[in-house]
PDB file of N, CA and C in Angstrom:
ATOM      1  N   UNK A  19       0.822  -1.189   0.000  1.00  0.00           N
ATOM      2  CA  UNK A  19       0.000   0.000   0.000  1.00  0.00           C
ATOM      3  C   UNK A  19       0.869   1.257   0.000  1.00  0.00           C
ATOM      4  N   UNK A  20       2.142   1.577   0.822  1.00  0.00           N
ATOM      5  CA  UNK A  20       2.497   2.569   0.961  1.00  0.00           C
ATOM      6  C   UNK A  20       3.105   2.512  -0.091  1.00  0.00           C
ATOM      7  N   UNK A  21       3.709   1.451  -1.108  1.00  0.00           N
ATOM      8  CA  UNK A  21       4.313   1.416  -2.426  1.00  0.00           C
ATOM      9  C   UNK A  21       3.849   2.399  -3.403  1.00  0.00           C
ATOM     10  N   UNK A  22       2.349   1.927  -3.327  1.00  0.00           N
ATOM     11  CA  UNK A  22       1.378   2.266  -4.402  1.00  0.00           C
ATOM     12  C   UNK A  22       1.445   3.840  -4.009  1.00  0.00           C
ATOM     13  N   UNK A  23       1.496   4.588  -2.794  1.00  0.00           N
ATOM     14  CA  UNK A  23       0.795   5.211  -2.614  1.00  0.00           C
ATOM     15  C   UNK A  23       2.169   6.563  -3.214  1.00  0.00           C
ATOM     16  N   UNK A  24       3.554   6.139  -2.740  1.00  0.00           N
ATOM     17  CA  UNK A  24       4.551   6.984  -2.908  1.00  0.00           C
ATOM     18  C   UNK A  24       4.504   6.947  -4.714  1.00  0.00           C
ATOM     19  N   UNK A  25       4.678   5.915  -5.552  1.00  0.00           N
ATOM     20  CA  UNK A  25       4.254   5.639  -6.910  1.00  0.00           C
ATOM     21  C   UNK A  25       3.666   6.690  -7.559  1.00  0.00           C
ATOM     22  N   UNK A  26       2.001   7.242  -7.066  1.00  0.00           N
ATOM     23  CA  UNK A  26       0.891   8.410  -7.117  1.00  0.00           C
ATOM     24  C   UNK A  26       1.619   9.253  -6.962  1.00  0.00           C
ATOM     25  N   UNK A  27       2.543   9.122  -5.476  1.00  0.00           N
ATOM     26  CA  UNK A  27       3.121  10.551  -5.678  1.00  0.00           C
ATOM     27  C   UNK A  27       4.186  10.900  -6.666  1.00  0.00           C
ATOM     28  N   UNK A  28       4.768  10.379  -7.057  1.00  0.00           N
ATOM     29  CA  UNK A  28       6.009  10.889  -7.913  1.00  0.00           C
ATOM     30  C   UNK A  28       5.366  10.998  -9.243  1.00  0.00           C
ATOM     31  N   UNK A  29       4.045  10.352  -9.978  1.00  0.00           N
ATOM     32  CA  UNK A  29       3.370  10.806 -11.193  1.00  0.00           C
ATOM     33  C   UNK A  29       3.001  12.005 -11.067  1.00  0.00           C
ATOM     34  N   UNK A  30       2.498  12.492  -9.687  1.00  0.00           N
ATOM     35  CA  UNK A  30       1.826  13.554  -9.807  1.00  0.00           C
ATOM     36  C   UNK A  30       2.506  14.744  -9.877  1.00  0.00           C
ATOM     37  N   UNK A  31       4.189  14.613  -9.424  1.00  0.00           N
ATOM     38  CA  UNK A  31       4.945  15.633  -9.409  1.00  0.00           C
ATOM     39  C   UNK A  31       5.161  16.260 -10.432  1.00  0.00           C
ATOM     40  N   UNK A  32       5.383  17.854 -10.382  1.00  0.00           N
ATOM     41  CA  UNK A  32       5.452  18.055 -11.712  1.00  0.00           C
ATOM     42  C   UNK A  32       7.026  17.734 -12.460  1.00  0.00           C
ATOM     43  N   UNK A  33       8.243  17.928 -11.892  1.00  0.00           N
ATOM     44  CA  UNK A  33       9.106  17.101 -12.435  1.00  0.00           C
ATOM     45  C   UNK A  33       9.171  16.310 -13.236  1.00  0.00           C
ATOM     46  N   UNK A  34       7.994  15.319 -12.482  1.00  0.00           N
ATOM     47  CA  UNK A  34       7.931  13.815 -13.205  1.00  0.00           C
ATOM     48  C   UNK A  34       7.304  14.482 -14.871  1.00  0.00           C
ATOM     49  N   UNK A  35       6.646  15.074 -14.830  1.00  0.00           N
ATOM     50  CA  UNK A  35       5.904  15.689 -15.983  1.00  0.00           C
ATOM     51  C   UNK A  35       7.030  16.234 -17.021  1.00  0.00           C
ATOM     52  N   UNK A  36       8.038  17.148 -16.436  1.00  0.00           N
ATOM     53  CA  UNK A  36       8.786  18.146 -17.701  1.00  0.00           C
ATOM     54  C   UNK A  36      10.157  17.326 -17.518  1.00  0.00           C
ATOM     55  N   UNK A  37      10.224  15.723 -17.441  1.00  0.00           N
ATOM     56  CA  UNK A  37      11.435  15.180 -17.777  1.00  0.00           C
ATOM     57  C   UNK A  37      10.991  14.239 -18.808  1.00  0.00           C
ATOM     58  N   UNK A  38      11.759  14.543 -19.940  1.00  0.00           N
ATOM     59  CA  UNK A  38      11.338  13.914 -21.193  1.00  0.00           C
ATOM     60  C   UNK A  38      12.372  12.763 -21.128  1.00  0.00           C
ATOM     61  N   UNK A  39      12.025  11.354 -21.161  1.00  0.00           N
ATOM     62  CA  UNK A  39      13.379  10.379 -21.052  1.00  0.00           C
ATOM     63  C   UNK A  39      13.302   9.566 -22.748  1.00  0.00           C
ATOM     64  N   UNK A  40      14.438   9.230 -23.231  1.00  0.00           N
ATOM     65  CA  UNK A  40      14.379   8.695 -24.475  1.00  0.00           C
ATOM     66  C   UNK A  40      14.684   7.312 -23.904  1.00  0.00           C
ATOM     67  N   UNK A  41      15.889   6.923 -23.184  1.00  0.00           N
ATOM     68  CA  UNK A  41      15.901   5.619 -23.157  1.00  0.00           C
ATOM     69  C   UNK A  41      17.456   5.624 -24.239  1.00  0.00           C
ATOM     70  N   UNK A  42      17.407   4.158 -24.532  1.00  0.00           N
ATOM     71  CA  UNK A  42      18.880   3.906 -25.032  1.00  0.00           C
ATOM     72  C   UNK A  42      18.404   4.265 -26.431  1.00  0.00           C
ATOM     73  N   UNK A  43      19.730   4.888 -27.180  1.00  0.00           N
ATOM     74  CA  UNK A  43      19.920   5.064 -28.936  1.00  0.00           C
ATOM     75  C   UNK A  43      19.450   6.198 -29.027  1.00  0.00           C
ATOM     76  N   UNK A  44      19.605   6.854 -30.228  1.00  0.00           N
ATOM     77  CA  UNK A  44      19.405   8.062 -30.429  1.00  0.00           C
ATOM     78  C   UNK A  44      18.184   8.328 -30.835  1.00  0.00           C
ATOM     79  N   UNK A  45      17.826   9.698 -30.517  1.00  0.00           N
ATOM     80  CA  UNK A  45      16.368  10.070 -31.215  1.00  0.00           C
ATOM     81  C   UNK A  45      15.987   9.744 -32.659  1.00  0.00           C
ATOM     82  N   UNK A  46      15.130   8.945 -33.056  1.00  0.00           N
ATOM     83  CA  UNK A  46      14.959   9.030 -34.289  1.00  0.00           C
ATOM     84  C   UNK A  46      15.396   8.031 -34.973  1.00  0.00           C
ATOM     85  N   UNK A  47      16.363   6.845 -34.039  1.00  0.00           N
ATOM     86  CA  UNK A  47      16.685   5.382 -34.726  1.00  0.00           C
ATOM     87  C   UNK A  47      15.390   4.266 -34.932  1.00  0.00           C
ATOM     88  N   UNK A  48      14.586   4.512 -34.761  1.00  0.00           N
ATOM     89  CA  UNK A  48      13.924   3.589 -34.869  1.00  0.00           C
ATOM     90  C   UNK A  48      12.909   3.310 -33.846  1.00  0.00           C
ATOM     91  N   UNK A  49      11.820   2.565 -34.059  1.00  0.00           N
ATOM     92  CA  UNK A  49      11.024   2.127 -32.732  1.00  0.00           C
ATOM     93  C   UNK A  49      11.534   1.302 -31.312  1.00  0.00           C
ATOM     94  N   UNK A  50      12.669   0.572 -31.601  1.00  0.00           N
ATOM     95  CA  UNK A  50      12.996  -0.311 -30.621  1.00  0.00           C
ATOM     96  C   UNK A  50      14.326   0.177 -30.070  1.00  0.00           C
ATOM     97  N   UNK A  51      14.714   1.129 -30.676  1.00  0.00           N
ATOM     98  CA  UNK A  51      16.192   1.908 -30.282  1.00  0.00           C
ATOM     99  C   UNK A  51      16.140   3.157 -29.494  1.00  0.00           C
ATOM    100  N   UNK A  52      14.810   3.598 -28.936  1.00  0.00           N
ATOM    101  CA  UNK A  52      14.911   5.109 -28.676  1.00  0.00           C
ATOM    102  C   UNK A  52      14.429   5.903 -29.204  1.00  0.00           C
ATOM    103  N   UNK A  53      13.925   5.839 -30.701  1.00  0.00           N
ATOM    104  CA  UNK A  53      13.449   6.812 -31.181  1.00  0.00           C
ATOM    105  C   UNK A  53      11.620   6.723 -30.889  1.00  0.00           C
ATOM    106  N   UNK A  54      10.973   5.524 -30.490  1.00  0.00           N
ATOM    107  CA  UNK A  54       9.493   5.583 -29.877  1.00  0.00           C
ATOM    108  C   UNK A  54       9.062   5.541 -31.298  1.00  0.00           C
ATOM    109  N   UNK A  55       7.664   6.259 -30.648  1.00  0.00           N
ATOM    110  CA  UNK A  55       6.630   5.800 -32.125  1.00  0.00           C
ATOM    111  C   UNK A  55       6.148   7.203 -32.482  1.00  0.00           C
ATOM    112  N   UNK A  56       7.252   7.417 -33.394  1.00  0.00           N
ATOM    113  CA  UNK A  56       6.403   9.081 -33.872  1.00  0.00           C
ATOM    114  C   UNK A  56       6.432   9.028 -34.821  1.00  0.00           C
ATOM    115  N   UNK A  57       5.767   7.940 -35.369  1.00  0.00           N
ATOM    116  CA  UNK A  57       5.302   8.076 -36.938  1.00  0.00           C
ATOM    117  C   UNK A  57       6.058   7.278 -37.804  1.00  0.00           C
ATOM    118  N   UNK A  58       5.798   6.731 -38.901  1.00  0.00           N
ATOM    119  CA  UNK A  58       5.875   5.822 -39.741  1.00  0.00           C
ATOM    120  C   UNK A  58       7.552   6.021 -40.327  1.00  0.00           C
ATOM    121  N   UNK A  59       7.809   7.377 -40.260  1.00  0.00           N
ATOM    122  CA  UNK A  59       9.235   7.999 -40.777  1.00  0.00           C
ATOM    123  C   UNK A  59       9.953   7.294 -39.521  1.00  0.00           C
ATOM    124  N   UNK A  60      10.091   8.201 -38.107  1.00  0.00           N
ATOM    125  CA  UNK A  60      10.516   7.985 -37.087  1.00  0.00           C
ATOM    126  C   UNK A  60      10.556   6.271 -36.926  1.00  0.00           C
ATOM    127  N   UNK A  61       9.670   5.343 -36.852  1.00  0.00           N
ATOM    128  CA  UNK A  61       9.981   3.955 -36.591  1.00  0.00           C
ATOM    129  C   UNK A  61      10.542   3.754 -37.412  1.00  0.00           C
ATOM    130  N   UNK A  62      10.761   3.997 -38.494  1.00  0.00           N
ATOM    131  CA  UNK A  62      11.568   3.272 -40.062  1.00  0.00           C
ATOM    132  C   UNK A  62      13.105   3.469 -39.412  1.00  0.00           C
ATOM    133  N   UNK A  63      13.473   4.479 -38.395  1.00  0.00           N
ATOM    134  CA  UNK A  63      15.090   4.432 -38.097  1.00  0.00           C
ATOM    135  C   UNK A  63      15.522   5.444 -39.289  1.00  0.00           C
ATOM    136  N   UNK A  64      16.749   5.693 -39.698  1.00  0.00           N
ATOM    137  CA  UNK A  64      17.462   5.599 -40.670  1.00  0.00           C
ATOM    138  C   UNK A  64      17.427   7.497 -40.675  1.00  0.00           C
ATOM    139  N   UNK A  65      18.497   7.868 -41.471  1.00  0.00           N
ATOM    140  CA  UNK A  65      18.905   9.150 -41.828  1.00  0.00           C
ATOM    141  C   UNK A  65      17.001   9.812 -42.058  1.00  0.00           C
ATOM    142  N   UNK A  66      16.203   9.853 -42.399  1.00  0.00           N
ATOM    143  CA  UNK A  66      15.444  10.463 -41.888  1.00  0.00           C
ATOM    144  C   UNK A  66      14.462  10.409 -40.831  1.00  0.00           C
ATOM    145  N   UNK A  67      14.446   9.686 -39.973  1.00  0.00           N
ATOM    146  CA  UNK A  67      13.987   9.453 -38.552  1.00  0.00           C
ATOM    147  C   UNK A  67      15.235  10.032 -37.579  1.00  0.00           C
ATOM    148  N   UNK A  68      16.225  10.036 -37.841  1.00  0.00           N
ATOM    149  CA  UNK A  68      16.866  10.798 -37.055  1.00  0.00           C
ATOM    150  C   UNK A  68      16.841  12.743 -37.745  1.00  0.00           C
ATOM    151  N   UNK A  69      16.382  12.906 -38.695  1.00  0.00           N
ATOM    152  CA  UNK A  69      16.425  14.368 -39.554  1.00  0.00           C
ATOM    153  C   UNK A  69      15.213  14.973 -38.986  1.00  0.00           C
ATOM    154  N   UNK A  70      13.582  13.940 -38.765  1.00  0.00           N
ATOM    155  CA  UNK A  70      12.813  14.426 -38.398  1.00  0.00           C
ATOM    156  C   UNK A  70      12.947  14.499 -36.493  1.00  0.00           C
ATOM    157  N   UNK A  71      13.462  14.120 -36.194  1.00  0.00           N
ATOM    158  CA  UNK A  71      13.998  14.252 -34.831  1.00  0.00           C
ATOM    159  C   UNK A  71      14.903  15.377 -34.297  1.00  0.00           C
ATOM    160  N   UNK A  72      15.515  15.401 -35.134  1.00  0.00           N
ATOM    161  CA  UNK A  72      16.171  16.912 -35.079  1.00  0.00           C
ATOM    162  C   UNK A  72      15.531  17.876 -35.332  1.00  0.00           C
ATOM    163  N   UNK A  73      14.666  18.046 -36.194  1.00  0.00           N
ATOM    164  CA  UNK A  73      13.885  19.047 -36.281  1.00  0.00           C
ATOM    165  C   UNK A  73      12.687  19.404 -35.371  1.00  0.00           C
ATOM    166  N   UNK A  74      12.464  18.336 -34.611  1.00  0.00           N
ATOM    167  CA  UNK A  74      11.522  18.511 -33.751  1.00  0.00           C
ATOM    168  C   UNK A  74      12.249  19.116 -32.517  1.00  0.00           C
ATOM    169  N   UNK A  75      13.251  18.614 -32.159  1.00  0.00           N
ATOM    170  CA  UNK A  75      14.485  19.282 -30.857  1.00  0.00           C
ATOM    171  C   UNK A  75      14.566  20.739 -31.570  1.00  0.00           C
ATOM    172  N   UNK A  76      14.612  20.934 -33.122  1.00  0.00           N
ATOM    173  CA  UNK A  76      14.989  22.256 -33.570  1.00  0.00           C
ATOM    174  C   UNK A  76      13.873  23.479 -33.472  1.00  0.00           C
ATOM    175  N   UNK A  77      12.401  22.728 -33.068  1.00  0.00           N
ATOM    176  CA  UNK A  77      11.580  23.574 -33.352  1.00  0.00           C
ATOM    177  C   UNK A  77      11.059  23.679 -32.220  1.00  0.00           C
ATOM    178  N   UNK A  78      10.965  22.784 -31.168  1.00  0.00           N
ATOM    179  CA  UNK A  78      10.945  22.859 -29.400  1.00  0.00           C
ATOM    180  C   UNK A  78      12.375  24.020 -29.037  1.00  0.00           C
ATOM    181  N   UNK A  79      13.156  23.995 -29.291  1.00  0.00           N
ATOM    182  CA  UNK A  79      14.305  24.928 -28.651  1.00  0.00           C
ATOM    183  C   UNK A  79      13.417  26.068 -29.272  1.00  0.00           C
ATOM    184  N   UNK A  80      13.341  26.945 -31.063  1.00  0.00           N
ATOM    185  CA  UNK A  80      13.004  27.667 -31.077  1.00  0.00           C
ATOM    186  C   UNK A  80      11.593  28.501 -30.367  1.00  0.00           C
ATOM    187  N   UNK A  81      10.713  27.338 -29.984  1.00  0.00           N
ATOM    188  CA  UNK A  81       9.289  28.016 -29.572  1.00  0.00           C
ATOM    189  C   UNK A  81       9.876  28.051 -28.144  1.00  0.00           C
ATOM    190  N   UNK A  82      10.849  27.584 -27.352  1.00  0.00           N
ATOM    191  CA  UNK A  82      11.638  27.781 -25.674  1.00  0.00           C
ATOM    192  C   UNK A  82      11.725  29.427 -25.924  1.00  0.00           C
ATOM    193  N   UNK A  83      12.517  29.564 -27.221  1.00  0.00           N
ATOM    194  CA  UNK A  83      13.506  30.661 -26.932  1.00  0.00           C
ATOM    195  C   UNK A  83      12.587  32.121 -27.431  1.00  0.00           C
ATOM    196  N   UNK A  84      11.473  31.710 -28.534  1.00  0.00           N
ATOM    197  CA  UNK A  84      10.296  32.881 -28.278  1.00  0.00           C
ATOM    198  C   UNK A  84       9.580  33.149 -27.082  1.00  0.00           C
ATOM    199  N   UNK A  85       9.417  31.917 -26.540  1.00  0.00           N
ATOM    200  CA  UNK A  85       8.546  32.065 -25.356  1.00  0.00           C
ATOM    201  C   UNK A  85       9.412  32.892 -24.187  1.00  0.00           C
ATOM    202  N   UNK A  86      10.450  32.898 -23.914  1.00  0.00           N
ATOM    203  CA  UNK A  86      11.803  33.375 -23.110  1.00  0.00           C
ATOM    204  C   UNK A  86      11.839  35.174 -23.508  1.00  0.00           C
ATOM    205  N   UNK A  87      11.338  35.161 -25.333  1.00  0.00           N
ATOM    206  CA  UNK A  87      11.799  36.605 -25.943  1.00  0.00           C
ATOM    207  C   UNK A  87      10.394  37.305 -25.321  1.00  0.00           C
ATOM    208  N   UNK A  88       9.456  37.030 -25.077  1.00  0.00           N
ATOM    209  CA  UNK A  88       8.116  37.077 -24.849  1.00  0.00           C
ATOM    210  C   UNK A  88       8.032  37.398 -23.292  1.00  0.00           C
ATOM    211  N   UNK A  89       8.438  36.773 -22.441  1.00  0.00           N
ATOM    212  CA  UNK A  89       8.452  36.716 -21.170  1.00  0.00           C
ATOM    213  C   UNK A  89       9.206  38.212 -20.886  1.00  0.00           C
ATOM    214  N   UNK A  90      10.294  38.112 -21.502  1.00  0.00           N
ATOM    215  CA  UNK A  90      11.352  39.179 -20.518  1.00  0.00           C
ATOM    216  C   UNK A  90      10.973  40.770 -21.185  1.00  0.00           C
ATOM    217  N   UNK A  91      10.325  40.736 -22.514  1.00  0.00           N
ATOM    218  CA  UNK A  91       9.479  41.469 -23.027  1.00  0.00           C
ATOM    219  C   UNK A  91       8.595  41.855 -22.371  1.00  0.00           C
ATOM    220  N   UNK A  92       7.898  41.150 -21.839  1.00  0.00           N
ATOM    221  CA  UNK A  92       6.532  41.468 -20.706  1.00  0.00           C
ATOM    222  C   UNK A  92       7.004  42.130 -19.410  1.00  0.00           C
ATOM    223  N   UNK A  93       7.819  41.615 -18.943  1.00  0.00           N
ATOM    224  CA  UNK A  93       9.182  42.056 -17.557  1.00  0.00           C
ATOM    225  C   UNK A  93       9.445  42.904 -17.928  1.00  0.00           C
ATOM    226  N   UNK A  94       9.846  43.447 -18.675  1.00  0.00           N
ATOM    227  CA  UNK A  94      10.272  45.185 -19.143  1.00  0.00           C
ATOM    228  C   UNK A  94       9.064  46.113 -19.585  1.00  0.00           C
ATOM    229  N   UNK A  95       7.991  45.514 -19.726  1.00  0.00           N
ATOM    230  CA  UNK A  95       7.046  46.224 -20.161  1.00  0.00           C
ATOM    231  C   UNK A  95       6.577  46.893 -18.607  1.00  0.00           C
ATOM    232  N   UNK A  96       6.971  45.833 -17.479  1.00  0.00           N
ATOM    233  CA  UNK A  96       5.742  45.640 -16.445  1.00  0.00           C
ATOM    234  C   UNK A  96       6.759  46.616 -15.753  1.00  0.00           C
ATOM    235  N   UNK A  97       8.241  46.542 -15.778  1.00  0.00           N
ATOM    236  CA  UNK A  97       9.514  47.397 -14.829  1.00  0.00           C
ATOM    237  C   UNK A  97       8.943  48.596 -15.387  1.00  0.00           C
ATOM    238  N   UNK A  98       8.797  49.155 -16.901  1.00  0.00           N
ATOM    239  CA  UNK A  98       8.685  50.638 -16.967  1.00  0.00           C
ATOM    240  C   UNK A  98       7.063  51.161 -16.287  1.00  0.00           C
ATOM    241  N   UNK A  99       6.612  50.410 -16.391  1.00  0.00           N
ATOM    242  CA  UNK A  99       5.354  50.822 -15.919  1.00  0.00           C
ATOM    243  C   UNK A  99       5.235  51.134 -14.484  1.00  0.00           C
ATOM    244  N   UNK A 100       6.111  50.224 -13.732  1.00  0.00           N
ATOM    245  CA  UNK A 100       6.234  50.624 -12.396  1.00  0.00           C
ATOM    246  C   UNK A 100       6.754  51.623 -11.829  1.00  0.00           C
ATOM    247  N   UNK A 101       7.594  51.963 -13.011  1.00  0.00           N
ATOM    248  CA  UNK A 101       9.095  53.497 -12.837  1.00  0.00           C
ATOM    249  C   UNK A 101       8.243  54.119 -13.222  1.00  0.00           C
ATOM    250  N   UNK A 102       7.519  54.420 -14.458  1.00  0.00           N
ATOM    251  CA  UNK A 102       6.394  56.021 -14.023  1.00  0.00           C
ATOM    252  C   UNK A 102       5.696  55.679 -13.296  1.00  0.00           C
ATOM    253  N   UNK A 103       5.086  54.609 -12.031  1.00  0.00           N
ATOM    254  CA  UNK A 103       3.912  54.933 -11.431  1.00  0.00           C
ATOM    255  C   UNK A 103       4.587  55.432 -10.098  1.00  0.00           C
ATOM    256  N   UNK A 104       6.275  55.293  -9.874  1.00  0.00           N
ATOM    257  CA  UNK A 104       6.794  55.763  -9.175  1.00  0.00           C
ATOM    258  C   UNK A 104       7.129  57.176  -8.907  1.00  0.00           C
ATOM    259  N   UNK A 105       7.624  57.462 -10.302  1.00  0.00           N
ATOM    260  CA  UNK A 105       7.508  58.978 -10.868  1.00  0.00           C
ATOM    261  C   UNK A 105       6.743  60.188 -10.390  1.00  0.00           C
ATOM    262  N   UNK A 106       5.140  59.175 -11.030  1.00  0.00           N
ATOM    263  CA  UNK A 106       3.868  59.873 -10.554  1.00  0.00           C
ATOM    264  C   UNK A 106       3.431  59.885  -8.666  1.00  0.00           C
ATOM    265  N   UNK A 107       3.877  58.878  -8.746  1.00  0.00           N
ATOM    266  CA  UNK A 107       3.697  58.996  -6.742  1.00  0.00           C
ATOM    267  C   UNK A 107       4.518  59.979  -6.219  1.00  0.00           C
ATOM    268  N   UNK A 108       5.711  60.137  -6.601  1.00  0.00           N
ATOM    269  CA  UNK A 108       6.806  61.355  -6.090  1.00  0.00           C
ATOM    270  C   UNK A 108       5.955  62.487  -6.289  1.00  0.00           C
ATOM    271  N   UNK A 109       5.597  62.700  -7.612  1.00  0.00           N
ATOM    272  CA  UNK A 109       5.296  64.074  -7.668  1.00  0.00           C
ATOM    273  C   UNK A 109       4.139  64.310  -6.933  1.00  0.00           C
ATOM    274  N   UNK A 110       2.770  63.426  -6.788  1.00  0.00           N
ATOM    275  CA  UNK A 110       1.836  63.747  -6.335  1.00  0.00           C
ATOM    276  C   UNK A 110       2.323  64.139  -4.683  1.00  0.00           C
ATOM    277  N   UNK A 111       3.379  63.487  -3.962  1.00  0.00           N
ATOM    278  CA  UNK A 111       4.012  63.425  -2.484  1.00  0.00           C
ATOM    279  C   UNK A 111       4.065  65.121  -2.473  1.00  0.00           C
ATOM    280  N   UNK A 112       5.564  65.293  -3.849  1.00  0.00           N
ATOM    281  CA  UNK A 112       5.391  66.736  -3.691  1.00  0.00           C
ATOM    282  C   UNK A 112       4.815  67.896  -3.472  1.00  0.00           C
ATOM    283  N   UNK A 113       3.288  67.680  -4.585  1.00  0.00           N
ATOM    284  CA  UNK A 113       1.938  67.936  -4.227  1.00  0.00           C
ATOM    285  C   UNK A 113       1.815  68.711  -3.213  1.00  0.00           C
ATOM    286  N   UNK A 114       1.116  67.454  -2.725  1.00  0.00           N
ATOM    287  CA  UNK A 114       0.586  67.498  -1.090  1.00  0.00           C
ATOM    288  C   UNK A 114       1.576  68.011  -0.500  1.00  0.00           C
ATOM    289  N   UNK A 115       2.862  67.703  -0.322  1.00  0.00           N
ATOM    290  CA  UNK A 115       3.596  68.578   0.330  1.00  0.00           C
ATOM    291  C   UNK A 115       3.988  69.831   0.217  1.00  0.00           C
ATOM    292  N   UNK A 116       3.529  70.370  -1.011  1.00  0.00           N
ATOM    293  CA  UNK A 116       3.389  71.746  -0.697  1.00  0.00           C
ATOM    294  C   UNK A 116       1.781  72.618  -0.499  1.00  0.00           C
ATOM    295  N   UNK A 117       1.317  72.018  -0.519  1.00  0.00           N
ATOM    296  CA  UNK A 117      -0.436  72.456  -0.122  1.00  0.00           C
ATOM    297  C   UNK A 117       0.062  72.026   1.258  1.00  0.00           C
ATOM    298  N   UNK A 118       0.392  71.616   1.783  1.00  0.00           N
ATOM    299  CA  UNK A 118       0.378  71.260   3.447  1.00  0.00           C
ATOM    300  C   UNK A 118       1.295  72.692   3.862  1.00  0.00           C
ATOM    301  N   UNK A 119       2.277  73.213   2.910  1.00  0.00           N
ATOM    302  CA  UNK A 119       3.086  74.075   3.372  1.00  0.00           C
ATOM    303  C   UNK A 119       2.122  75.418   3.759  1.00  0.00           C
ATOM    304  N   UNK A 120       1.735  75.418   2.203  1.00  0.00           N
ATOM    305  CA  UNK A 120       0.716  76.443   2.095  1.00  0.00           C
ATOM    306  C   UNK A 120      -0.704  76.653   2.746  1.00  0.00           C
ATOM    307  N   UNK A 121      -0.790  75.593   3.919  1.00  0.00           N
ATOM    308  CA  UNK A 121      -1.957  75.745   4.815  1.00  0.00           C
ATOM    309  C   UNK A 121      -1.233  75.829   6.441  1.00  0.00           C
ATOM    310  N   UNK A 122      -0.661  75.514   6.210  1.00  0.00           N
ATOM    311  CA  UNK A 122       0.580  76.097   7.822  1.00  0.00           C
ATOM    312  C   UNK A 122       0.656  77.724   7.886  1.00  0.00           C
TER     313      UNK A 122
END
C-alpha cells in the first residue's frame, strides 16, 4: 500500500511531468532503439527518422527561446510601468507637500 501510494506521488509531481526520457539510442533510430513511435518515418530508423527528430528538438528549442523573448518582453514592459507609477507617486508626495506648506 504505501508502495502504491509513494508511486501516485512521484506521477503527480510536476518534475515527473517536464522530464522527457528517451531511453537507449538516439532520437529518431527507430522504434525499438529510442526513437518511440512518432510516426511511420521515425519507426523506419534511418537518416530520416533521425532528420525528423532533429527538427523537432529544432523547433521545441526555437518556440523555448520565443517564449523566453516574450516573457522578458513582458518584464520590461511591467519594470517601466512601475518606474512612471513611481515617478507619478513622487510628484503627487510633492503635491501634497506643498499644499500642506501652504496651509501652515
Amino acid at each position: 500500500m504505501a508502495l502504491r501510494q509513494t508511486a501516485l506521488l512521484r506521477l503527480r509531481s510536476p518534475l515527473a511531468v517536464c522530464v522527457r526520457s528517451m531511453g537507449k539510442g538516439e532520437p529518431g533510430a527507430g522504434a525499438g532503439a529510442g526513437g518511440g513511435t512518432g510516426g511511420t518515418i521515425r519507426d523506419a530508423g534511418g537518416a530520416f527518422g533521425k532528420r525528423e527528430a532533429a527538427q523537432e528538438e529544432q523547433y521545441f528549442r526555437k518556440l523555448e527561446q520565443d517564449q523566453l523573448k516574450k516573457l522578458k518582453k513582458g518584464f520590461q514592459k511591467e519594470i517601466q510601468f512601475h518606474k512612471e507609477q513611481v515617478e507619478a507617486h513622487k510628484e503627487a508626495i510633492k503635491r501634497h507637500e506643498e499644499r500642506l506648506q501652504e496651509l501652515k
